[in-house]
Tab-separated table of C-alpha atoms and ligand atoms in Angstrom:
chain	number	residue	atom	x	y	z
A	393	UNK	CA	-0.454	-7.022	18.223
A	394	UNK	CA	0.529	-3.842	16.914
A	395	UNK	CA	-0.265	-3.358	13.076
A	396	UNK	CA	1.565	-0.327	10.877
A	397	UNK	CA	1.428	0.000	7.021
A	398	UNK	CA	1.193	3.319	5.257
A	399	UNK	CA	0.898	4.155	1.150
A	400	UNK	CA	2.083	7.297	-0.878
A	401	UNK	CA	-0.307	9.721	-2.004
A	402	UNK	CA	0.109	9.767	-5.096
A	403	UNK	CA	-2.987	9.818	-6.645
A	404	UNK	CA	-6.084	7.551	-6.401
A	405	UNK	CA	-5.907	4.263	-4.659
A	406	UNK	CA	-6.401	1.236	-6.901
A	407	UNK	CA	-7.170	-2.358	-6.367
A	408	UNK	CA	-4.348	-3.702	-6.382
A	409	UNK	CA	-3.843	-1.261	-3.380
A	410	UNK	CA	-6.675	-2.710	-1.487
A	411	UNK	CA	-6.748	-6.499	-2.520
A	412	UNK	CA	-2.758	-6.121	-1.625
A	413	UNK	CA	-2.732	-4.207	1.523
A	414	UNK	CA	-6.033	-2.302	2.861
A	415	UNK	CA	-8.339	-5.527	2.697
A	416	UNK	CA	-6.070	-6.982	5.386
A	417	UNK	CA	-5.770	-3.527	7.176
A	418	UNK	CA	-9.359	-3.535	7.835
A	419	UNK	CA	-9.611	-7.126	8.480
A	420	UNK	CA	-6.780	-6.468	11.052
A	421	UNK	CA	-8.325	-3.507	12.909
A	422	UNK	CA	-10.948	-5.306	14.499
A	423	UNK	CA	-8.564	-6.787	16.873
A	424	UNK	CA	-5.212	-5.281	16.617
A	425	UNK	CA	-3.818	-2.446	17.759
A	426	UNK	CA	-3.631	-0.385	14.165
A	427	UNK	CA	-1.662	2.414	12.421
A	428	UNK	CA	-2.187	3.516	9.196
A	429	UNK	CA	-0.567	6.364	7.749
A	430	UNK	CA	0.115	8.772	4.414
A	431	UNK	CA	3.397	8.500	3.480
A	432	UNK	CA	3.834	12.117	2.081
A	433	UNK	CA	7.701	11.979	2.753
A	434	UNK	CA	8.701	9.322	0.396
A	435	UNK	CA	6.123	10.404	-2.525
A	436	UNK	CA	8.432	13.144	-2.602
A	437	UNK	CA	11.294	10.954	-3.910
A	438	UNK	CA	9.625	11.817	-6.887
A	439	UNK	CA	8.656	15.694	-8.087
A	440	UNK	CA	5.408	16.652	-7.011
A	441	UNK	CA	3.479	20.169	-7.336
A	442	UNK	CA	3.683	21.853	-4.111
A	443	UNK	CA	0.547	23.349	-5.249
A	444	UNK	CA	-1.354	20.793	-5.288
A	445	UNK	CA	-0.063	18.055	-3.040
A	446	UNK	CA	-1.728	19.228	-0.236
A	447	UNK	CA	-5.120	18.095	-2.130
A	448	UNK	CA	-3.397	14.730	-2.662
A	449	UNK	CA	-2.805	13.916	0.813
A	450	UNK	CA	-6.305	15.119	2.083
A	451	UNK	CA	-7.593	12.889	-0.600
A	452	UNK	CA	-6.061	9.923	-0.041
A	453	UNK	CA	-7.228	10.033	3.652
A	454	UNK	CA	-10.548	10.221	2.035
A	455	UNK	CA	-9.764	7.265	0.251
A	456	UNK	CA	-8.754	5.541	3.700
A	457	UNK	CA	-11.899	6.467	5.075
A	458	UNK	CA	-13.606	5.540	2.585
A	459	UNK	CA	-12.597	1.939	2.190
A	460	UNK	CA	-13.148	1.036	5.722
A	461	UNK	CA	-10.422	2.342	8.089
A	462	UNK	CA	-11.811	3.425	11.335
A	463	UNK	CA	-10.408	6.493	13.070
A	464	UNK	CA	-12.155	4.904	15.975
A	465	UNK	CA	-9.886	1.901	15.674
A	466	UNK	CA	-6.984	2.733	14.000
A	467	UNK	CA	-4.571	5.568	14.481
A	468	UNK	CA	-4.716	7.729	10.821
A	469	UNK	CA	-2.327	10.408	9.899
A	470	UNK	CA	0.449	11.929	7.694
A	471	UNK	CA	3.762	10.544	8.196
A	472	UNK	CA	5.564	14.263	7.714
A	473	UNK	CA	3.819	15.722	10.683
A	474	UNK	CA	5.363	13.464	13.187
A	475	UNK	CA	9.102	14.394	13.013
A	476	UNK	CA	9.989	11.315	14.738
A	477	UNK	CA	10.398	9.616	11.599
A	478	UNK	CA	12.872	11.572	9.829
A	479	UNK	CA	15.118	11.402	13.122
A	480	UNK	CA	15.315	8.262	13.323
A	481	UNK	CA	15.790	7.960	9.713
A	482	UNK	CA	19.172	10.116	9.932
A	483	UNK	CA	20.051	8.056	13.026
A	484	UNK	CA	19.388	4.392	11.266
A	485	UNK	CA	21.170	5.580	8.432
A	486	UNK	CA	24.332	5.550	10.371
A	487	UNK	CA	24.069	2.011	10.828
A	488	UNK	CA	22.612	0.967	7.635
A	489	UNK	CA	25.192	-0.264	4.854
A	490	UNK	CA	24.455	1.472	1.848
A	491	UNK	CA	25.250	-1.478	-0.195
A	492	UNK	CA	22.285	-2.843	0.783
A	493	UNK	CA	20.345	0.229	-0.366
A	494	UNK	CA	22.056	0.175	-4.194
A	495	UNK	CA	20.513	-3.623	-4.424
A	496	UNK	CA	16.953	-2.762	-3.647
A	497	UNK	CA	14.910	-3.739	-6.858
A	498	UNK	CA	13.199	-0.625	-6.491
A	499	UNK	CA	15.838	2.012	-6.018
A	500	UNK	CA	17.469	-0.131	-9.497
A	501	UNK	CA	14.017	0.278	-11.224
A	502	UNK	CA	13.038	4.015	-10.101
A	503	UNK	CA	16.671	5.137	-11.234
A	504	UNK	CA	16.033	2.998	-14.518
A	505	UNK	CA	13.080	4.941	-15.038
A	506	UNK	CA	13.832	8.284	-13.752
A	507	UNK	CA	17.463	9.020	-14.841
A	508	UNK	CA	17.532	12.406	-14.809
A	509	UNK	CA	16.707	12.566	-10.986
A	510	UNK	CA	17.962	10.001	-9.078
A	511	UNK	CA	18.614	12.171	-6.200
A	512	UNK	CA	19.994	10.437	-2.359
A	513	UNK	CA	16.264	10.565	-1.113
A	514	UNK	CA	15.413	7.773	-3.787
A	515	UNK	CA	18.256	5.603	-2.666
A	516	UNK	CA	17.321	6.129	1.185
A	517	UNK	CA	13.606	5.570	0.581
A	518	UNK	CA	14.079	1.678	2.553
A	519	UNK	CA	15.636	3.601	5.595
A	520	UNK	CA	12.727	6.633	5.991
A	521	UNK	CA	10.509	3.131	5.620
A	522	UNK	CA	12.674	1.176	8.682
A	523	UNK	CA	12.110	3.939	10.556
A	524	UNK	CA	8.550	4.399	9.908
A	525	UNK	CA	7.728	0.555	11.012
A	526	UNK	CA	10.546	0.407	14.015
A	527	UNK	CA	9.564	3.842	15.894
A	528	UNK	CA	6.132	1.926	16.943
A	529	UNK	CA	7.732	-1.412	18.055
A	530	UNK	CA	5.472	-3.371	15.201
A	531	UNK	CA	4.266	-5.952	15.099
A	532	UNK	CA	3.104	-7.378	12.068
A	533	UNK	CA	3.225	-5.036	8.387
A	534	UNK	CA	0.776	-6.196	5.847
A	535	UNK	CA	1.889	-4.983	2.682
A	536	UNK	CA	1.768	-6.182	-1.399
A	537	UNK	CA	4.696	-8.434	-2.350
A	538	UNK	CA	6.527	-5.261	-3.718
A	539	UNK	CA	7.489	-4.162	-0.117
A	540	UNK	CA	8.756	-7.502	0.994
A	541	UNK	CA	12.704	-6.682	-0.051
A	542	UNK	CA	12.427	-3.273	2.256
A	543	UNK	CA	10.309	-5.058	4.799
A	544	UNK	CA	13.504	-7.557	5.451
A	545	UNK	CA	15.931	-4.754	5.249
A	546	UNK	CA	13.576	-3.028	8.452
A	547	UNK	CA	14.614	-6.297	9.809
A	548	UNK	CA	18.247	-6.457	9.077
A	549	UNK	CA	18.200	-3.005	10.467
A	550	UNK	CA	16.692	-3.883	13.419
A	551	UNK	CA	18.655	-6.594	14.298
A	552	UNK	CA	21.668	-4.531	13.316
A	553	UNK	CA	21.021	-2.158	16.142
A	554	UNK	CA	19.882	-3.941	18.493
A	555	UNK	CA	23.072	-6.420	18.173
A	556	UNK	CA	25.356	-2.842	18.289
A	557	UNK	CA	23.342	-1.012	21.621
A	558	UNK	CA	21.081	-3.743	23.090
A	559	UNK	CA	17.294	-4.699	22.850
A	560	UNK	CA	15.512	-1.438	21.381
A	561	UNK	CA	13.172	-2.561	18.297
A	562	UNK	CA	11.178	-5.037	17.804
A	563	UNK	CA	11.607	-6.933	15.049
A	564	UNK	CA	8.298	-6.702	12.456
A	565	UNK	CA	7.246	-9.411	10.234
A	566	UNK	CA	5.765	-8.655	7.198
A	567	UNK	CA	1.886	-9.927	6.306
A	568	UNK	CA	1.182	-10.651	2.928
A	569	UNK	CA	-2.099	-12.124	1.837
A	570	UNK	CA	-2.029	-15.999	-0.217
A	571	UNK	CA	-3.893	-14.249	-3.331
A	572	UNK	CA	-3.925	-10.778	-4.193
A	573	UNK	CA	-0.406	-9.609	-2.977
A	574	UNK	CA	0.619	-8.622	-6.449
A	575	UNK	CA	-2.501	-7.751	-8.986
A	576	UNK	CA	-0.955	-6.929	-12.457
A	577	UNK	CA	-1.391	-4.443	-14.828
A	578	UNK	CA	-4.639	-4.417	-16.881
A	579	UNK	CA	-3.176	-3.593	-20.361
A	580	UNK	CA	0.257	-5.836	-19.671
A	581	UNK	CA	-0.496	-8.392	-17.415
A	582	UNK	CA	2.591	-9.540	-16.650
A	583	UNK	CA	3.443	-6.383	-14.690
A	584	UNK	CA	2.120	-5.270	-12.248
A	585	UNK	CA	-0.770	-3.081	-11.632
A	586	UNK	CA	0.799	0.122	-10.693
A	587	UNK	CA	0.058	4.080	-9.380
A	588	UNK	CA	2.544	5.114	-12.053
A	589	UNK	CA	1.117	4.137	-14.896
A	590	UNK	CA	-2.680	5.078	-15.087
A	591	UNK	CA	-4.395	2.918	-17.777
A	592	UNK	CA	-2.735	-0.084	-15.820
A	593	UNK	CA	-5.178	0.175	-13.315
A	594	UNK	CA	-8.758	0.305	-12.352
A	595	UNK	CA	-9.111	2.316	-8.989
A	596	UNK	CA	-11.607	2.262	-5.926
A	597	UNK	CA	-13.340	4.994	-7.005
A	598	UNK	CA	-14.129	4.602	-10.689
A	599	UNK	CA	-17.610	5.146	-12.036
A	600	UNK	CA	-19.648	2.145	-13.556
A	601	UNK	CA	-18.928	3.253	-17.256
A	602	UNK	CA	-15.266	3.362	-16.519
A	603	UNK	CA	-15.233	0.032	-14.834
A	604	UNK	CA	-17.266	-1.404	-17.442
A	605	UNK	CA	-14.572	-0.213	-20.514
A	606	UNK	CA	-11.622	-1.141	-18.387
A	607	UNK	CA	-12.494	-4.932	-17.894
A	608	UNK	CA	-14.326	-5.201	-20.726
A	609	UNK	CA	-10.536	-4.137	-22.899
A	610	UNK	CA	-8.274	-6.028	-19.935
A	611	UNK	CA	-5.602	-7.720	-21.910
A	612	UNK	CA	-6.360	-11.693	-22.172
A	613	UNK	CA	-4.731	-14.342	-24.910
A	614	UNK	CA	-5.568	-16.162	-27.368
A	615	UNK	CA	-6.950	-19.313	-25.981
A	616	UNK	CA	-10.896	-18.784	-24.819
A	617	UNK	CA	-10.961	-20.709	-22.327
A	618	UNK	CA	-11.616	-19.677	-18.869
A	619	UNK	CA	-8.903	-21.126	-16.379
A	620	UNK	CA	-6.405	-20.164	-13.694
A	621	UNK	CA	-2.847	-20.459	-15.268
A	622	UNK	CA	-0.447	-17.236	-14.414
A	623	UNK	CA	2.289	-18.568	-16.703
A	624	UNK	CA	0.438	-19.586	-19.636
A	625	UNK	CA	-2.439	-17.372	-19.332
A	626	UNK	CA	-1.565	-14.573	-17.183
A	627	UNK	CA	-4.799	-11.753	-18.669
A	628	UNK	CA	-7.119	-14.180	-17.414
A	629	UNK	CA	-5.801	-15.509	-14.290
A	630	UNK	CA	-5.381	-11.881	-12.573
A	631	UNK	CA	-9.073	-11.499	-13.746
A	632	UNK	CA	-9.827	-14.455	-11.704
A	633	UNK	CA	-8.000	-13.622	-8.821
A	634	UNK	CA	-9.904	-10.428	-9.193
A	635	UNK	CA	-13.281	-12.004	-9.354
A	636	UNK	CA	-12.538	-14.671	-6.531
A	637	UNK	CA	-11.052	-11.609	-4.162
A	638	UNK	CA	-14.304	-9.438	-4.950
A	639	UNK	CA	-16.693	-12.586	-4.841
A	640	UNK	CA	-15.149	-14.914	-1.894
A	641	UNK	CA	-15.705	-17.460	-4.204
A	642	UNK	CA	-12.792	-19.551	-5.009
A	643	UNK	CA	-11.180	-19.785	-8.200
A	644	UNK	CA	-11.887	-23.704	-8.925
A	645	UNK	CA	-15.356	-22.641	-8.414
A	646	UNK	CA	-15.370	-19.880	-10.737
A	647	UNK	CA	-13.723	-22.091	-13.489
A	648	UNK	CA	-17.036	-24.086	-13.175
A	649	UNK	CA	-18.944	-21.347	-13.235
A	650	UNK	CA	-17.631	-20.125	-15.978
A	651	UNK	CA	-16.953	-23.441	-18.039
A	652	UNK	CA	-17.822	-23.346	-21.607
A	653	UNK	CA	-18.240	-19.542	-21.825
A	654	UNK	CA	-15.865	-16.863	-23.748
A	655	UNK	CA	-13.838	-13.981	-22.189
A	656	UNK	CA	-16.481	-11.251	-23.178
A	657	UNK	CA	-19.648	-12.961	-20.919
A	658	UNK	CA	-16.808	-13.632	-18.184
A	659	UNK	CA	-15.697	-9.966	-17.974
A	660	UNK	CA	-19.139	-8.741	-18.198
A	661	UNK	CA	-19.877	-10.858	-15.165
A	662	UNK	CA	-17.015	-9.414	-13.401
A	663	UNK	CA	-17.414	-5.815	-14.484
A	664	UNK	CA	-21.333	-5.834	-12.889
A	665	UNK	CA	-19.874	-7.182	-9.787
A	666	UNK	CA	-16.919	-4.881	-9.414
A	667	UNK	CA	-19.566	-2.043	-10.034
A	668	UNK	CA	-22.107	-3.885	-7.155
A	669	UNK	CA	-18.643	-4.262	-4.756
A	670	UNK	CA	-17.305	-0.977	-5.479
A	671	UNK	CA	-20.200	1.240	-5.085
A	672	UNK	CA	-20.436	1.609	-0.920
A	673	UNK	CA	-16.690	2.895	-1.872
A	674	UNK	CA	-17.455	5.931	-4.063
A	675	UNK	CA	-20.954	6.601	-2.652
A	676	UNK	CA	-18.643	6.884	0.856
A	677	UNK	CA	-15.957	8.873	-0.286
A	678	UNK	CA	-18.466	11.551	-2.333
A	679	UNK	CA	-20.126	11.706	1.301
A	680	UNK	CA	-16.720	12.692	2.909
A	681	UNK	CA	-15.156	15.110	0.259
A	682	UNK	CA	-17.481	17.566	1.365
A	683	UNK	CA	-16.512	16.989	5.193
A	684	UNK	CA	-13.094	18.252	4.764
A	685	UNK	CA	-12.720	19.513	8.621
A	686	UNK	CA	-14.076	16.391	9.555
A	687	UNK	CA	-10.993	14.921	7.721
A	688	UNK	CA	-8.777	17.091	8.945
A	689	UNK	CA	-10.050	16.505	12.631
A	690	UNK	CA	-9.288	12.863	12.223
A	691	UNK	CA	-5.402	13.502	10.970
A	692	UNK	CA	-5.009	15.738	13.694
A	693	UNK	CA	-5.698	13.149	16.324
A	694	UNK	CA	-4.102	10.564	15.130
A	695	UNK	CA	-0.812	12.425	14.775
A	696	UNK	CA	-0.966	13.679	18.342
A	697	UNK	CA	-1.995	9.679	19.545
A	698	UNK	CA	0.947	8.773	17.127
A	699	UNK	CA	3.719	10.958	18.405
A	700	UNK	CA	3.339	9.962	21.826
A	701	UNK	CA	4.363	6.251	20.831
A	702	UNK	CA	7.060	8.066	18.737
A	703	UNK	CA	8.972	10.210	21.031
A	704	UNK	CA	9.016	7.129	23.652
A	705	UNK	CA	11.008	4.956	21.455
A	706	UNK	CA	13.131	7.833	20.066
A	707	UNK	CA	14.464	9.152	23.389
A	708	UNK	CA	15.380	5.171	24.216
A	709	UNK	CA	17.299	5.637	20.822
A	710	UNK	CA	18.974	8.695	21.532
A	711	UNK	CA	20.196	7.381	25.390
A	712	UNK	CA	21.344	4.037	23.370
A	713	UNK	CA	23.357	5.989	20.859
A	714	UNK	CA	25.050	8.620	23.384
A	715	UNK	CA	22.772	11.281	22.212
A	716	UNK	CA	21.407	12.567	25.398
B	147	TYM	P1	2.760	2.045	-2.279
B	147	TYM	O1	2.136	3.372	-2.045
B	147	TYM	O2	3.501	1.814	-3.533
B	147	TYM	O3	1.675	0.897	-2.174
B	147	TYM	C1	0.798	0.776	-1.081
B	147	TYM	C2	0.458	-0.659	-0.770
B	147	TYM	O4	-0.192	-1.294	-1.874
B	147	TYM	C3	0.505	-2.479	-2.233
B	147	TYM	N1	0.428	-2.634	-3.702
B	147	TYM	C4	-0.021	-3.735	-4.309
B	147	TYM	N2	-0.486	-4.906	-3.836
B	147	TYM	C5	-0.897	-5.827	-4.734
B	147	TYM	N3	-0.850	-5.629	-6.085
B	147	TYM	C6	-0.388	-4.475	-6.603
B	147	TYM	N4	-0.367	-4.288	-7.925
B	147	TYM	C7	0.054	-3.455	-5.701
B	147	TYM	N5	0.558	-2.208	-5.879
B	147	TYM	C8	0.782	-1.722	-4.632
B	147	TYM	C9	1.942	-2.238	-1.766
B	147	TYM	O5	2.640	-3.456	-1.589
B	147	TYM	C10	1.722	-1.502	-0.472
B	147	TYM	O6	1.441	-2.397	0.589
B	147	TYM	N6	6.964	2.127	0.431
B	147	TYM	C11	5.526	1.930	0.533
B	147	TYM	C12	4.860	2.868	1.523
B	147	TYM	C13	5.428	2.804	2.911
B	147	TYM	C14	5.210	1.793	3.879
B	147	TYM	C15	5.927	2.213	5.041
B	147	TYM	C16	4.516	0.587	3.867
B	147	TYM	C17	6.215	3.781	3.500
B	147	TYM	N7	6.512	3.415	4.764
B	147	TYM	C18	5.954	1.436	6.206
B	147	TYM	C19	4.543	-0.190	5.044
B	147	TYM	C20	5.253	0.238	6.175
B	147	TYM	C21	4.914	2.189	-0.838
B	147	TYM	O7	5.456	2.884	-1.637
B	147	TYM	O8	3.684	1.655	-1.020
């Protein structure tokens, strides 16, 4: 099967990023036929410093590295240098209704939030994403519960075309895990955990002492006791999930474990193994910050291997739609 999924560089990957979407990437690799790429063109939706965005994107294929993904395996690099995708963004957009795109919860809560720029690239954002997942006839896109909405419109889009100019995509299903697809915020857990707003997240690559003060001040209620109810008691059930994620343990077993003890010895228990499970992570990713060609080597390939898939299903696009 063929396996896509990308994520915005944006700053440092968290884990709700990889309990949502890279734990299944690497899972996936092993036997699938994977690409995994930085989606600098819709971080962009959103000001960034030209300066420095550069740096972002180099780091977040650090981060990629450094959780696991294998350039041997997988097919790694940065969505902007494959020009493929914006084409076939213009194209799709021809067939795309744009009422769809103005009831996309996140287009409504990006323009909530940002209302002094809600420029057309925020509204299009699902469309540059259909393109991204139909140019390589996917498969399968595992992805947080977030990007379910856009992941049907790829499909609606899809089917759209093919319907209007015969068999061209494939059409993907998404690939969301039973736990873990939406980790929530730290400091409000009933949102959830998000780039966007820093102290509502504890990343990849924190140290020990940060990890330690995070968990240690996570949000939980009133009620001590240690069980799984999201509704009720949604601080300490996302600290579960955490801890059963991290642990493989299941949660009914960890309400054993943990039966009769307070919130403070439970986080403590959870902070010293996030600092055990995390350290191959930082320890990895210190190692390849100072290999930046090697990086850079890796991106390189991985855009030439991915353009070739590209151009293949972009010239059947243009002969479909009278183009050439
Ligand atoms: P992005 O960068 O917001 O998020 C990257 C991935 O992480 C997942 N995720 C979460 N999962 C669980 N809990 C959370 N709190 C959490 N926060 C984020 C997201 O669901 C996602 O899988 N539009 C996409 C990037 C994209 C893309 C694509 C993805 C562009 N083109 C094509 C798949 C296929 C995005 O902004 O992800």
């Amino acid at each position: 099967m063929r396996v896509l999924s990308g994520i915005q560089p944006t700053g440092q990957l968290h884990i709700g990023n990889y309990l949502g979407a890279i734990k299944q990437w690497i899972e996936l690799q092993q036997e699938n036929e994977c690409i995994f790429f930085i989606t600098d063109l819709h971080a962009i939706t959103l000001p960034r410093d030209p300066k420095t965005f550069q740096k972002e994107i180099l780091n977040t294929a650090v981060e990629y590295l450094a959780t696991g993904l294998d350039p041997e395996k997988s097919i790694i690099f940065v969505q902007s240098q494959v020009k493929e995708h914006t084409e076939l963004c213009w194209l799709l957009n021809t067939i795309t209704p744009a009422a769809e795109l103005f009831r996309m919860t996140q287009y409504k809560d990006k323009s909530q939030q940002f209302k002094k720029n809600i420029n057309a690239g925020l509204l299009d954002y699902p469309v540059l994403q259909a393109a991204d997942i139909l140019l390589y006839q996917t498969d399968i896109v595992p992805v947080g519960k977030d990007q379910l909405q856009h992941l049907e419109l790829s499909r609606i889009i899809a089917r759209k075309f093919n319907n209007r100019f015969g068999e061209t995509f494939k059409i993907p299903k998404a690939y969301v895990s039973k736990t873990g697809a939406k980790i929530m915020s730290l400091e409000n857990p009933k949102k959830k955990m998000s780039k966007s707003i820093p102290s509502s997240c504890l990343f990849l690559f924190d140290e020990p002492k940060e990890i330690k003060k995070k968990i240690m001040s996570a949000t939980t209620d009133s009620q001590k006791i240690i069980k799984y109810d999201p509704k009720k008691k949604p601080g300490i059930s996302n600290l579960l999930t955490i801890y059963s994620l991290f642990s493989n343990k299941s949660i009914k077993d960890l309400e054993k474990k943990f039966k009769g003890k307070n919130y403070a010895e439970f986080k403590k228990s959870l902070a010293q193994l996030l600092i055990l499970k995390l350290e191959p992570f930082r320890r990895k990713k210190k190692e390849l910050l100072s290999r930046e060609v090697y990086v850079q080597e890796i991106l390189n390939k991985g855009e030439k291997r991915a353009r070739s898939i590209a151009q293949s299903t972009i010239t059947d696009v243009r002969q479909k739609m009278g183009l050439a």
